Every structure is written in C-alpha cells, then in structure tokens.
Amino acid sequence: MNNSHASFDAYMKFFAGSRGDGAPTVLETQHSLSLHFDPLATQSFMSRRDPDRLVLGYTRTMMGFLLLQPAPVRISMIGLGGGSLAKYCYRHLVDSKVVAVEIDPAVIALRDRFHIPPDDERFEVICTDGAEYVKEVDARPDVILVDGFVAHGMPAQLGSADFYAACHARLSDNGVLVANFVENDPDIPYYLQDVRQLFGKSVSIALAEESCNYTLFAWKGATRFPSRETLLERANALASIHPLNLRSAARRLKQGERLASDFAFRQNWAVGDTSKSNGH
C-alpha cells in the first residue's frame, strides 16, 4: 500500500470511529499526528520527522512575541494541546522557564505521544483552570500565551474582562499577552475592547499566517508598538536563531495595530447580536 492510500485509510478510520463527545482524540498517519476534539477541527499538528517544528501557521504567528520580548525569563501558556508551542519554546529558548497550564487531564495524558518533554527545572505542566492560575500564581511571566480550547470552542473564562485584567496585572513590566481566536468567534470585538482598556494603543489583532485564526498581541512595555522598520530589523536579526517567518509576523503585527485602533472594526464584524455572549 502506498503512502497516500495509507493516509487515506487512517483518515477514514478516524472519522468512522469518532465518538463526537468532545474527548481529545489523536489521528495518526505515517508522517504526522494531530489532536482533535471533533473530526472537523484540528487542535494541534505534529510532524513525525521534526516533532518540535511549528507546522500550523497560527503557532508561528503567536511566536511573534519574540519581536517584543526576544529573551523572556518566564513564559506561561494557557492550553497545552499537542504541545507545539511548549516544545518549540523549550527547545529554542533555553534560558526561559516554560509553564503550560491545561485544564483537561485527558489532554495531558497524551503528552508522550506528542513528544512533550517531561517536567524539569525549565518546563512544567500544571493541570488546572488557566484563568484561575493567572489570578493566583505569584510569578510574573514575561509572556502569556493563550491557546485554550475545548470541544465547543474557547472557554468563556478565557475571554472575560476579569481574565484580561489578571493577565495585565500578572505580566512583567515589559510583558506580552498573545491570544489565539478562531475567526468565527462573534465576541472578538468585545475581547478587543477589554484588552484595549488595559493595554491602551499597544494592541494588535490580525489574521495568522496560513490560517483563518486571529492573533491578538498586547504589549505592556510601551504606549505604542515599535515601528514597522524596527520590527523587521528585529525579525532579520532573529532569523538565524528561530526557524520562523518572523518578518511575516512583524508585518501582521503592524497591520493589526491599525485594525485594532479602527473604531469601525466592531461595526464591520459579523456579530450576531449586541450583547456579549460570554457574560460581559
């Protein structure tokens, strides 16, 4: 059987066996592993040949925080999934402590299959509610990455004004908040409003690389983001260290800055009604 037939058979078996109950499941082919909560949505993707490579474009865009915080001492991740971001940061940011917070023990139980490293002095996985963790932990991370999803989408507590306020308070003085949103989330304009109230003009939101997801950047370090030219210079300087398309991330960050400051953004968004569905 050739590779294409083997992969097709793996997909068919996966779809046929899907329980549809939102439990995390793994699709395995000869060349990859992917994590799913339902058959039509991919939560994480891993190349067998290079398990630490960031395959999905939105994960590469989220690493754009390096343009603002190139040498973080501590990184907090809300949502582990298949560990793509966690593995990348652990491998390439050797002076950083990485803490991944995951609410679902069934997801954590898959860590060996996705080559997520064991806990050590630089890496830790904690099973708890990420929103509560940000409020209660004493450490002050330089970066908070929010990529927490369950079967029905992003949990409401990870899109609340209280959560963003806790992130802002917890971040170091030069800290960066990065969040991943699916494009059809009708509450994105409201998340944006809450974040802008806290971070001011240092907020950006734009489509991620090769993805329909949106990436939010919010920087606590200054009243405005660096210029496009400065960000591109930083991307060029980091290119030899990080196998990422940081030039693309730099352009998206600046484009998203303009979008975030446009008051027409909310009116142009396809929001179903005028009330915030997550209770704010």
PDB file of C-alpha atoms in Angstrom:
ATOM      1  CA  MET A   1       0.000   0.000   0.000  1.00  0.00           C
ATOM      2  CA  ASN A   2       1.462   3.382  -0.935  1.00  0.00           C
ATOM      3  CA  ASN A   3       1.679   6.344   1.434  1.00  0.00           C
ATOM      4  CA  SER A   4      -1.364   8.172   0.051  1.00  0.00           C
ATOM      5  CA  HIS A   5      -3.573   5.097   0.454  1.00  0.00           C
ATOM      6  CA  ALA A   6      -2.282   4.507   3.983  1.00  0.00           C
ATOM      7  CA  SER A   7      -3.034   8.105   4.963  1.00  0.00           C
ATOM      8  CA  PHE A   8      -6.485   7.941   3.381  1.00  0.00           C
ATOM      9  CA  ASP A   9      -7.276   4.757   5.285  1.00  0.00           C
ATOM     10  CA  ALA A  10      -6.114   6.377   8.524  1.00  0.00           C
ATOM     11  CA  TYR A  11      -8.422   9.357   7.935  1.00  0.00           C
ATOM     12  CA  MET A  12     -11.389   7.140   7.119  1.00  0.00           C
ATOM     13  CA  LYS A  13     -10.828   5.038  10.217  1.00  0.00           C
ATOM     14  CA  PHE A  14     -10.526   8.171  12.333  1.00  0.00           C
ATOM     15  CA  PHE A  15     -13.760   9.701  11.054  1.00  0.00           C
ATOM     16  CA  ALA A  16     -15.652   6.427  11.336  1.00  0.00           C
ATOM     17  CA  GLY A  17     -14.526   5.935  14.921  1.00  0.00           C
ATOM     18  CA  SER A  18     -15.115   9.475  16.129  1.00  0.00           C
ATOM     19  CA  ARG A  19     -17.339   9.481  19.201  1.00  0.00           C
ATOM     20  CA  GLY A  20     -18.453  13.099  18.886  1.00  0.00           C
ATOM     21  CA  ASP A  21     -18.355  13.627  22.663  1.00  0.00           C
ATOM     22  CA  GLY A  22     -15.607  16.255  22.679  1.00  0.00           C
ATOM     23  CA  ALA A  23     -12.970  13.955  24.167  1.00  0.00           C
ATOM     24  CA  PRO A  24      -9.455  14.531  22.796  1.00  0.00           C
ATOM     25  CA  THR A  25      -8.549  12.035  20.092  1.00  0.00           C
ATOM     26  CA  VAL A  26      -5.417  11.547  18.019  1.00  0.00           C
ATOM     27  CA  LEU A  27      -5.246  10.982  14.273  1.00  0.00           C
ATOM     28  CA  GLU A  28      -2.066   9.141  13.306  1.00  0.00           C
ATOM     29  CA  THR A  29      -0.674   8.828   9.805  1.00  0.00           C
ATOM     30  CA  GLN A  30       2.728   7.753   8.568  1.00  0.00           C
ATOM     31  CA  HIS A  31       4.022  11.313   8.639  1.00  0.00           C
ATOM     32  CA  SER A  32       2.034  13.124  11.329  1.00  0.00           C
ATOM     33  CA  LEU A  33      -0.054  13.157  14.488  1.00  0.00           C
ATOM     34  CA  SER A  34      -2.902  15.573  15.079  1.00  0.00           C
ATOM     35  CA  LEU A  35      -5.102  16.300  18.080  1.00  0.00           C
ATOM     36  CA  HIS A  36      -8.865  16.769  17.681  1.00  0.00           C
ATOM     37  CA  PHE A  37     -11.898  17.433  19.840  1.00  0.00           C
ATOM     38  CA  ASP A  38     -14.115  16.790  16.826  1.00  0.00           C
ATOM     39  CA  PRO A  39     -13.276  15.379  13.374  1.00  0.00           C
ATOM     40  CA  LEU A  40     -13.568  18.725  11.573  1.00  0.00           C
ATOM     41  CA  ALA A  41     -11.272  20.838  13.769  1.00  0.00           C
ATOM     42  CA  THR A  42      -7.533  20.349  14.287  1.00  0.00           C
ATOM     43  CA  GLN A  43      -6.268  21.474  17.680  1.00  0.00           C
ATOM     44  CA  SER A  44      -2.622  20.569  17.178  1.00  0.00           C
ATOM     45  CA  PHE A  45      -0.434  19.027  14.465  1.00  0.00           C
ATOM     46  CA  MET A  46       2.954  17.334  14.764  1.00  0.00           C
ATOM     47  CA  SER A  47       5.359  16.191  12.085  1.00  0.00           C
ATOM     48  CA  ARG A  48       6.889  12.823  12.912  1.00  0.00           C
ATOM     49  CA  ARG A  49      10.080  13.797  11.094  1.00  0.00           C
ATOM     50  CA  ASP A  50      10.502  17.015  13.122  1.00  0.00           C
ATOM     51  CA  PRO A  51       8.315  16.878  16.279  1.00  0.00           C
ATOM     52  CA  ASP A  52       9.380  20.329  17.524  1.00  0.00           C
ATOM     53  CA  ARG A  53       8.625  22.176  14.287  1.00  0.00           C
ATOM     54  CA  LEU A  54       5.697  24.603  14.292  1.00  0.00           C
ATOM     55  CA  VAL A  55       3.624  23.240  11.420  1.00  0.00           C
ATOM     56  CA  LEU A  56       0.459  25.294  11.853  1.00  0.00           C
ATOM     57  CA  GLY A  57       0.752  28.914  10.730  1.00  0.00           C
ATOM     58  CA  TYR A  58      -1.060  30.400  13.710  1.00  0.00           C
ATOM     59  CA  THR A  59       1.562  28.966  16.088  1.00  0.00           C
ATOM     60  CA  ARG A  60       4.342  30.638  14.106  1.00  0.00           C
ATOM     61  CA  THR A  61       2.457  33.933  14.250  1.00  0.00           C
ATOM     62  CA  MET A  62       1.988  33.611  18.021  1.00  0.00           C
ATOM     63  CA  MET A  63       5.775  33.328  18.343  1.00  0.00           C
ATOM     64  CA  GLY A  64       5.834  36.901  17.075  1.00  0.00           C
ATOM     65  CA  PHE A  65       6.095  37.873  20.728  1.00  0.00           C
ATOM     66  CA  LEU A  66       9.855  37.468  20.161  1.00  0.00           C
ATOM     67  CA  LEU A  67       9.768  40.772  18.280  1.00  0.00           C
ATOM     68  CA  LEU A  68       8.781  42.475  21.545  1.00  0.00           C
ATOM     69  CA  GLN A  69      10.299  40.144  24.136  1.00  0.00           C
ATOM     70  CA  PRO A  70      13.189  38.221  22.496  1.00  0.00           C
ATOM     71  CA  ALA A  71      14.602  36.728  25.712  1.00  0.00           C
ATOM     72  CA  PRO A  72      11.764  36.002  28.158  1.00  0.00           C
ATOM     73  CA  VAL A  73      12.733  34.637  31.547  1.00  0.00           C
ATOM     74  CA  ARG A  74       9.342  33.007  32.120  1.00  0.00           C
ATOM     75  CA  ILE A  75       6.562  32.016  29.706  1.00  0.00           C
ATOM     76  CA  SER A  76       3.091  30.988  30.853  1.00  0.00           C
ATOM     77  CA  MET A  77       0.948  29.031  28.387  1.00  0.00           C
ATOM     78  CA  ILE A  78      -2.783  28.650  28.863  1.00  0.00           C
ATOM     79  CA  GLY A  79      -3.680  25.463  26.989  1.00  0.00           C
ATOM     80  CA  LEU A  80      -1.278  22.622  26.241  1.00  0.00           C
ATOM     81  CA  GLY A  81      -2.952  20.738  23.380  1.00  0.00           C
ATOM     82  CA  GLY A  82      -0.351  18.752  21.474  1.00  0.00           C
ATOM     83  CA  GLY A  83       2.371  20.931  22.946  1.00  0.00           C
ATOM     84  CA  SER A  84       3.576  22.594  19.750  1.00  0.00           C
ATOM     85  CA  LEU A  85       4.342  25.978  21.313  1.00  0.00           C
ATOM     86  CA  ALA A  86       5.596  24.418  24.525  1.00  0.00           C
ATOM     87  CA  LYS A  87       8.076  22.175  22.691  1.00  0.00           C
ATOM     88  CA  TYR A  88       9.304  24.986  20.477  1.00  0.00           C
ATOM     89  CA  CYS A  89       9.923  27.333  23.400  1.00  0.00           C
ATOM     90  CA  TYR A  90      11.585  24.593  25.450  1.00  0.00           C
ATOM     91  CA  ARG A  91      13.968  23.739  22.607  1.00  0.00           C
ATOM     92  CA  HIS A  92      14.800  27.207  21.309  1.00  0.00           C
ATOM     93  CA  LEU A  93      14.527  29.451  24.391  1.00  0.00           C
ATOM     94  CA  VAL A  94      16.963  27.646  26.642  1.00  0.00           C
ATOM     95  CA  ASP A  95      17.103  30.438  29.222  1.00  0.00           C
ATOM     96  CA  SER A  96      13.310  30.529  29.664  1.00  0.00           C
ATOM     97  CA  LYS A  97      11.142  28.712  32.199  1.00  0.00           C
ATOM     98  CA  VAL A  98       8.029  27.407  30.421  1.00  0.00           C
ATOM     99  CA  VAL A  99       4.863  26.608  32.383  1.00  0.00           C
ATOM    100  CA  ALA A 100       1.965  25.073  30.436  1.00  0.00           C
ATOM    101  CA  VAL A 101      -1.448  25.110  32.113  1.00  0.00           C
ATOM    102  CA  GLU A 102      -4.037  22.602  30.875  1.00  0.00           C
ATOM    103  CA  ILE A 103      -7.469  22.028  32.390  1.00  0.00           C
ATOM    104  CA  ASP A 104      -8.122  18.612  30.814  1.00  0.00           C
ATOM    105  CA  PRO A 105      -6.162  15.669  32.268  1.00  0.00           C
ATOM    106  CA  ALA A 106      -7.060  13.627  29.178  1.00  0.00           C
ATOM    107  CA  VAL A 107      -5.051  16.088  27.054  1.00  0.00           C
ATOM    108  CA  ILE A 108      -2.085  15.915  29.428  1.00  0.00           C
ATOM    109  CA  ALA A 109      -2.240  12.122  29.245  1.00  0.00           C
ATOM    110  CA  LEU A 110      -1.296  12.389  25.544  1.00  0.00           C
ATOM    111  CA  ARG A 111       1.953  14.267  26.193  1.00  0.00           C
ATOM    112  CA  ASP A 112       4.248  11.296  25.458  1.00  0.00           C
ATOM    113  CA  ARG A 113       2.565  10.630  22.116  1.00  0.00           C
ATOM    114  CA  PHE A 114       3.268  14.224  21.101  1.00  0.00           C
ATOM    115  CA  HIS A 115       6.881  14.105  22.360  1.00  0.00           C
ATOM    116  CA  ILE A 116       6.228  16.724  25.043  1.00  0.00           C
ATOM    117  CA  PRO A 117       9.234  16.677  27.373  1.00  0.00           C
ATOM    118  CA  PRO A 118       8.968  15.585  30.995  1.00  0.00           C
ATOM    119  CA  ASP A 119       8.861  18.206  33.715  1.00  0.00           C
ATOM    120  CA  ASP A 120      12.232  19.581  34.784  1.00  0.00           C
ATOM    121  CA  GLU A 121      13.709  22.832  36.070  1.00  0.00           C
ATOM    122  CA  ARG A 122      12.825  24.624  32.801  1.00  0.00           C
ATOM    123  CA  PHE A 123       9.499  23.029  31.969  1.00  0.00           C
ATOM    124  CA  GLU A 124       6.323  22.237  33.884  1.00  0.00           C
ATOM    125  CA  VAL A 125       2.797  21.128  33.001  1.00  0.00           C
ATOM    126  CA  ILE A 126       0.085  22.007  35.521  1.00  0.00           C
ATOM    127  CA  CYS A 127      -3.442  20.601  35.443  1.00  0.00           C
ATOM    128  CA  THR A 128      -5.742  23.449  36.484  1.00  0.00           C
ATOM    129  CA  ASP A 129      -8.007  26.198  35.144  1.00  0.00           C
ATOM    130  CA  GLY A 130      -5.813  28.699  33.301  1.00  0.00           C
ATOM    131  CA  ALA A 131      -7.993  31.647  34.289  1.00  0.00           C
ATOM    132  CA  GLU A 132      -7.614  30.778  37.965  1.00  0.00           C
ATOM    133  CA  TYR A 133      -3.903  30.116  37.570  1.00  0.00           C
ATOM    134  CA  VAL A 134      -3.252  33.615  36.207  1.00  0.00           C
ATOM    135  CA  LYS A 135      -5.101  35.146  39.162  1.00  0.00           C
ATOM    136  CA  GLU A 136      -3.375  33.090  41.845  1.00  0.00           C
ATOM    137  CA  VAL A 137       0.212  32.399  40.745  1.00  0.00           C
ATOM    138  CA  ASP A 138       2.878  34.626  42.283  1.00  0.00           C
ATOM    139  CA  ALA A 139       5.373  34.525  39.388  1.00  0.00           C
ATOM    140  CA  ARG A 140       5.419  37.368  36.858  1.00  0.00           C
ATOM    141  CA  PRO A 141       5.843  35.969  33.343  1.00  0.00           C
ATOM    142  CA  ASP A 142       7.295  37.999  30.500  1.00  0.00           C
ATOM    143  CA  VAL A 143       4.905  36.284  28.073  1.00  0.00           C
ATOM    144  CA  ILE A 144       1.430  34.807  28.448  1.00  0.00           C
ATOM    145  CA  LEU A 145       0.256  32.686  25.507  1.00  0.00           C
ATOM    146  CA  VAL A 146      -3.464  31.900  25.477  1.00  0.00           C
ATOM    147  CA  ASP A 147      -4.464  28.997  23.241  1.00  0.00           C
ATOM    148  CA  GLY A 148      -7.049  27.196  25.332  1.00  0.00           C
ATOM    149  CA  PHE A 149      -9.897  25.419  23.595  1.00  0.00           C
ATOM    150  CA  VAL A 150     -12.398  22.695  24.412  1.00  0.00           C
ATOM    151  CA  ALA A 151     -14.892  20.925  22.138  1.00  0.00           C
ATOM    152  CA  HIS A 152     -17.309  23.875  21.912  1.00  0.00           C
ATOM    153  CA  GLY A 153     -14.599  26.492  21.410  1.00  0.00           C
ATOM    154  CA  MET A 154     -12.752  28.849  23.724  1.00  0.00           C
ATOM    155  CA  PRO A 155     -13.982  28.660  27.346  1.00  0.00           C
ATOM    156  CA  ALA A 156     -15.808  31.814  28.417  1.00  0.00           C
ATOM    157  CA  GLN A 157     -13.422  32.443  31.311  1.00  0.00           C
ATOM    158  CA  LEU A 158     -10.508  32.880  28.877  1.00  0.00           C
ATOM    159  CA  GLY A 159     -12.318  35.724  27.107  1.00  0.00           C
ATOM    160  CA  SER A 160     -13.567  37.649  30.129  1.00  0.00           C
ATOM    161  CA  ALA A 161     -12.626  41.154  31.224  1.00  0.00           C
ATOM    162  CA  ASP A 162     -11.516  39.713  34.573  1.00  0.00           C
ATOM    163  CA  PHE A 163      -9.143  37.302  32.843  1.00  0.00           C
ATOM    164  CA  TYR A 164      -7.526  40.019  30.747  1.00  0.00           C
ATOM    165  CA  ALA A 165      -7.201  42.240  33.816  1.00  0.00           C
ATOM    166  CA  ALA A 166      -5.487  39.382  35.659  1.00  0.00           C
ATOM    167  CA  CYS A 167      -3.103  38.846  32.722  1.00  0.00           C
ATOM    168  CA  HIS A 168      -2.238  42.547  32.647  1.00  0.00           C
ATOM    169  CA  ALA A 169      -1.610  42.608  36.384  1.00  0.00           C
ATOM    170  CA  ARG A 170       0.447  39.402  36.327  1.00  0.00           C
ATOM    171  CA  LEU A 171       2.708  40.240  33.370  1.00  0.00           C
ATOM    172  CA  SER A 172       6.122  41.752  33.953  1.00  0.00           C
ATOM    173  CA  ASP A 173       6.553  45.445  33.179  1.00  0.00           C
ATOM    174  CA  ASN A 174       7.651  44.635  29.620  1.00  0.00           C
ATOM    175  CA  GLY A 175       5.342  41.635  29.231  1.00  0.00           C
ATOM    176  CA  VAL A 176       3.395  40.470  26.190  1.00  0.00           C
ATOM    177  CA  LEU A 177      -0.025  38.834  26.032  1.00  0.00           C
ATOM    178  CA  VAL A 178      -0.746  36.747  22.905  1.00  0.00           C
ATOM    179  CA  ALA A 179      -4.092  35.051  22.289  1.00  0.00           C
ATOM    180  CA  ASN A 180      -5.410  32.784  19.551  1.00  0.00           C
ATOM    181  CA  PHE A 181      -9.030  33.184  18.389  1.00  0.00           C
ATOM    182  CA  VAL A 182     -10.982  31.286  15.758  1.00  0.00           C
ATOM    183  CA  GLU A 183     -12.199  33.597  13.014  1.00  0.00           C
ATOM    184  CA  ASN A 184     -15.921  32.933  13.512  1.00  0.00           C
ATOM    185  CA  ASP A 185     -15.932  33.870  17.202  1.00  0.00           C
ATOM    186  CA  PRO A 186     -18.547  36.668  17.344  1.00  0.00           C
ATOM    187  CA  ASP A 187     -17.123  38.073  20.568  1.00  0.00           C
ATOM    188  CA  ILE A 188     -13.722  39.077  19.182  1.00  0.00           C
ATOM    189  CA  PRO A 189     -14.674  42.796  19.102  1.00  0.00           C
ATOM    190  CA  TYR A 190     -15.539  42.611  22.787  1.00  0.00           C
ATOM    191  CA  TYR A 191     -12.307  40.864  23.720  1.00  0.00           C
ATOM    192  CA  LEU A 192     -10.539  43.631  21.839  1.00  0.00           C
ATOM    193  CA  GLN A 193     -12.378  46.348  23.753  1.00  0.00           C
ATOM    194  CA  ASP A 194     -11.488  44.770  27.095  1.00  0.00           C
ATOM    195  CA  VAL A 195      -7.817  44.404  26.169  1.00  0.00           C
ATOM    196  CA  ARG A 196      -7.516  47.944  24.803  1.00  0.00           C
ATOM    197  CA  GLN A 197      -8.878  49.346  28.045  1.00  0.00           C
ATOM    198  CA  LEU A 198      -5.949  47.717  29.827  1.00  0.00           C
ATOM    199  CA  PHE A 199      -3.071  47.921  27.323  1.00  0.00           C
ATOM    200  CA  GLY A 200      -4.018  51.133  25.521  1.00  0.00           C
ATOM    201  CA  LYS A 201      -2.672  51.514  21.985  1.00  0.00           C
ATOM    202  CA  SER A 202      -0.190  48.652  22.225  1.00  0.00           C
ATOM    203  CA  VAL A 203      -2.750  46.177  20.904  1.00  0.00           C
ATOM    204  CA  SER A 204      -2.871  44.373  17.564  1.00  0.00           C
ATOM    205  CA  ILE A 205      -5.176  41.780  16.023  1.00  0.00           C
ATOM    206  CA  ALA A 206      -4.762  40.230  12.595  1.00  0.00           C
ATOM    207  CA  LEU A 207      -5.193  37.009  10.666  1.00  0.00           C
ATOM    208  CA  ALA A 208      -2.485  34.486  11.444  1.00  0.00           C
ATOM    209  CA  GLU A 209      -0.114  33.061   8.833  1.00  0.00           C
ATOM    210  CA  GLU A 210      -1.725  30.429   6.583  1.00  0.00           C
ATOM    211  CA  SER A 211      -4.737  30.353   8.869  1.00  0.00           C
ATOM    212  CA  CYS A 212      -8.248  31.623   9.435  1.00  0.00           C
ATOM    213  CA  ASN A 213      -7.415  32.207  13.093  1.00  0.00           C
ATOM    214  CA  TYR A 214      -6.857  35.670  14.516  1.00  0.00           C
ATOM    215  CA  THR A 215      -3.874  36.508  16.705  1.00  0.00           C
ATOM    216  CA  LEU A 216      -4.062  39.169  19.395  1.00  0.00           C
ATOM    217  CA  PHE A 217      -0.916  40.888  20.655  1.00  0.00           C
ATOM    218  CA  ALA A 218      -0.990  43.206  23.655  1.00  0.00           C
ATOM    219  CA  TRP A 219       2.233  44.752  24.969  1.00  0.00           C
ATOM    220  CA  LYS A 220       2.662  46.181  28.426  1.00  0.00           C
ATOM    221  CA  GLY A 221       6.088  47.620  27.671  1.00  0.00           C
ATOM    222  CA  ALA A 222       5.255  50.914  25.934  1.00  0.00           C
ATOM    223  CA  THR A 223       2.421  53.134  24.798  1.00  0.00           C
ATOM    224  CA  ARG A 224       2.895  52.066  21.161  1.00  0.00           C
ATOM    225  CA  PHE A 225       4.433  49.166  19.280  1.00  0.00           C
ATOM    226  CA  PRO A 226       7.850  49.725  17.648  1.00  0.00           C
ATOM    227  CA  SER A 227       7.852  50.952  14.063  1.00  0.00           C
ATOM    228  CA  ARG A 228       7.466  48.537  11.167  1.00  0.00           C
ATOM    229  CA  GLU A 229      11.094  49.087  10.210  1.00  0.00           C
ATOM    230  CA  THR A 230      12.278  48.292  13.749  1.00  0.00           C
ATOM    231  CA  LEU A 231      10.193  45.129  13.898  1.00  0.00           C
ATOM    232  CA  LEU A 232      11.515  43.959  10.526  1.00  0.00           C
ATOM    233  CA  GLU A 233      15.087  44.615  11.673  1.00  0.00           C
ATOM    234  CA  ARG A 234      14.441  42.512  14.757  1.00  0.00           C
ATOM    235  CA  ALA A 235      12.916  39.771  12.610  1.00  0.00           C
ATOM    236  CA  ASN A 236      16.024  39.709  10.433  1.00  0.00           C
ATOM    237  CA  ALA A 237      18.277  39.534  13.498  1.00  0.00           C
ATOM    238  CA  LEU A 238      16.313  36.606  14.918  1.00  0.00           C
ATOM    239  CA  ALA A 239      16.101  34.681  11.641  1.00  0.00           C
ATOM    240  CA  SER A 240      19.333  32.760  12.211  1.00  0.00           C
ATOM    241  CA  ILE A 241      18.148  31.593  15.639  1.00  0.00           C
ATOM    242  CA  HIS A 242      14.472  30.888  15.047  1.00  0.00           C
ATOM    243  CA  PRO A 243      13.161  28.936  12.027  1.00  0.00           C
ATOM    244  CA  LEU A 244      10.044  31.088  11.882  1.00  0.00           C
ATOM    245  CA  ASN A 245       8.654  33.580   9.425  1.00  0.00           C
ATOM    246  CA  LEU A 246       9.070  36.492  11.827  1.00  0.00           C
ATOM    247  CA  ARG A 247       9.089  39.029   9.004  1.00  0.00           C
ATOM    248  CA  SER A 248       5.528  37.968   8.242  1.00  0.00           C
ATOM    249  CA  ALA A 249       4.684  38.212  11.939  1.00  0.00           C
ATOM    250  CA  ALA A 250       6.137  41.730  12.042  1.00  0.00           C
ATOM    251  CA  ARG A 251       4.007  42.868   9.121  1.00  0.00           C
ATOM    252  CA  ARG A 252       0.888  41.274  10.582  1.00  0.00           C
ATOM    253  CA  LEU A 253       1.515  42.872  13.960  1.00  0.00           C
ATOM    254  CA  LYS A 254       1.706  46.363  12.440  1.00  0.00           C
ATOM    255  CA  GLN A 255      -1.290  45.782  10.165  1.00  0.00           C
ATOM    256  CA  GLY A 256      -3.248  44.534  13.146  1.00  0.00           C
ATOM    257  CA  GLU A 257      -2.322  47.602  15.145  1.00  0.00           C
ATOM    258  CA  ARG A 258      -4.189  49.742  12.655  1.00  0.00           C
ATOM    259  CA  LEU A 259      -7.129  47.356  12.673  1.00  0.00           C
ATOM    260  CA  ALA A 260      -7.331  47.368  16.457  1.00  0.00           C
ATOM    261  CA  SER A 261      -7.423  51.161  16.518  1.00  0.00           C
ATOM    262  CA  ASP A 262     -10.197  51.379  13.932  1.00  0.00           C
ATOM    263  CA  PHE A 263     -13.497  52.063  15.643  1.00  0.00           C
ATOM    264  CA  ALA A 264     -15.267  50.691  12.559  1.00  0.00           C
ATOM    265  CA  PHE A 265     -13.833  47.266  13.408  1.00  0.00           C
ATOM    266  CA  ARG A 266     -16.736  46.339  15.654  1.00  0.00           C
ATOM    267  CA  GLN A 267     -19.405  47.501  13.222  1.00  0.00           C
ATOM    268  CA  ASN A 268     -17.815  45.559  10.366  1.00  0.00           C
ATOM    269  CA  TRP A 269     -17.597  42.350  12.343  1.00  0.00           C
ATOM    270  CA  ALA A 270     -20.304  39.716  11.920  1.00  0.00           C
ATOM    271  CA  VAL A 271     -21.640  39.826  15.455  1.00  0.00           C
ATOM    272  CA  GLY A 272     -24.930  38.024  15.907  1.00  0.00           C
ATOM    273  CA  ASP A 273     -26.356  40.383  18.496  1.00  0.00           C
ATOM    274  CA  THR A 274     -25.354  43.384  20.570  1.00  0.00           C
ATOM    275  CA  SER A 275     -24.927  41.557  23.885  1.00  0.00           C
ATOM    276  CA  LYS A 276     -21.692  39.900  24.821  1.00  0.00           C
ATOM    277  CA  SER A 277     -22.317  36.180  24.850  1.00  0.00           C
ATOM    278  CA  ASN A 278     -19.683  35.374  27.456  1.00  0.00           C
ATOM    279  CA  GLY A 279     -21.492  37.413  30.059  1.00  0.00           C
ATOM    280  CA  HIS A 280     -19.757  40.813  29.938  1.00  0.00           C
TER     281      HIS A 280
END
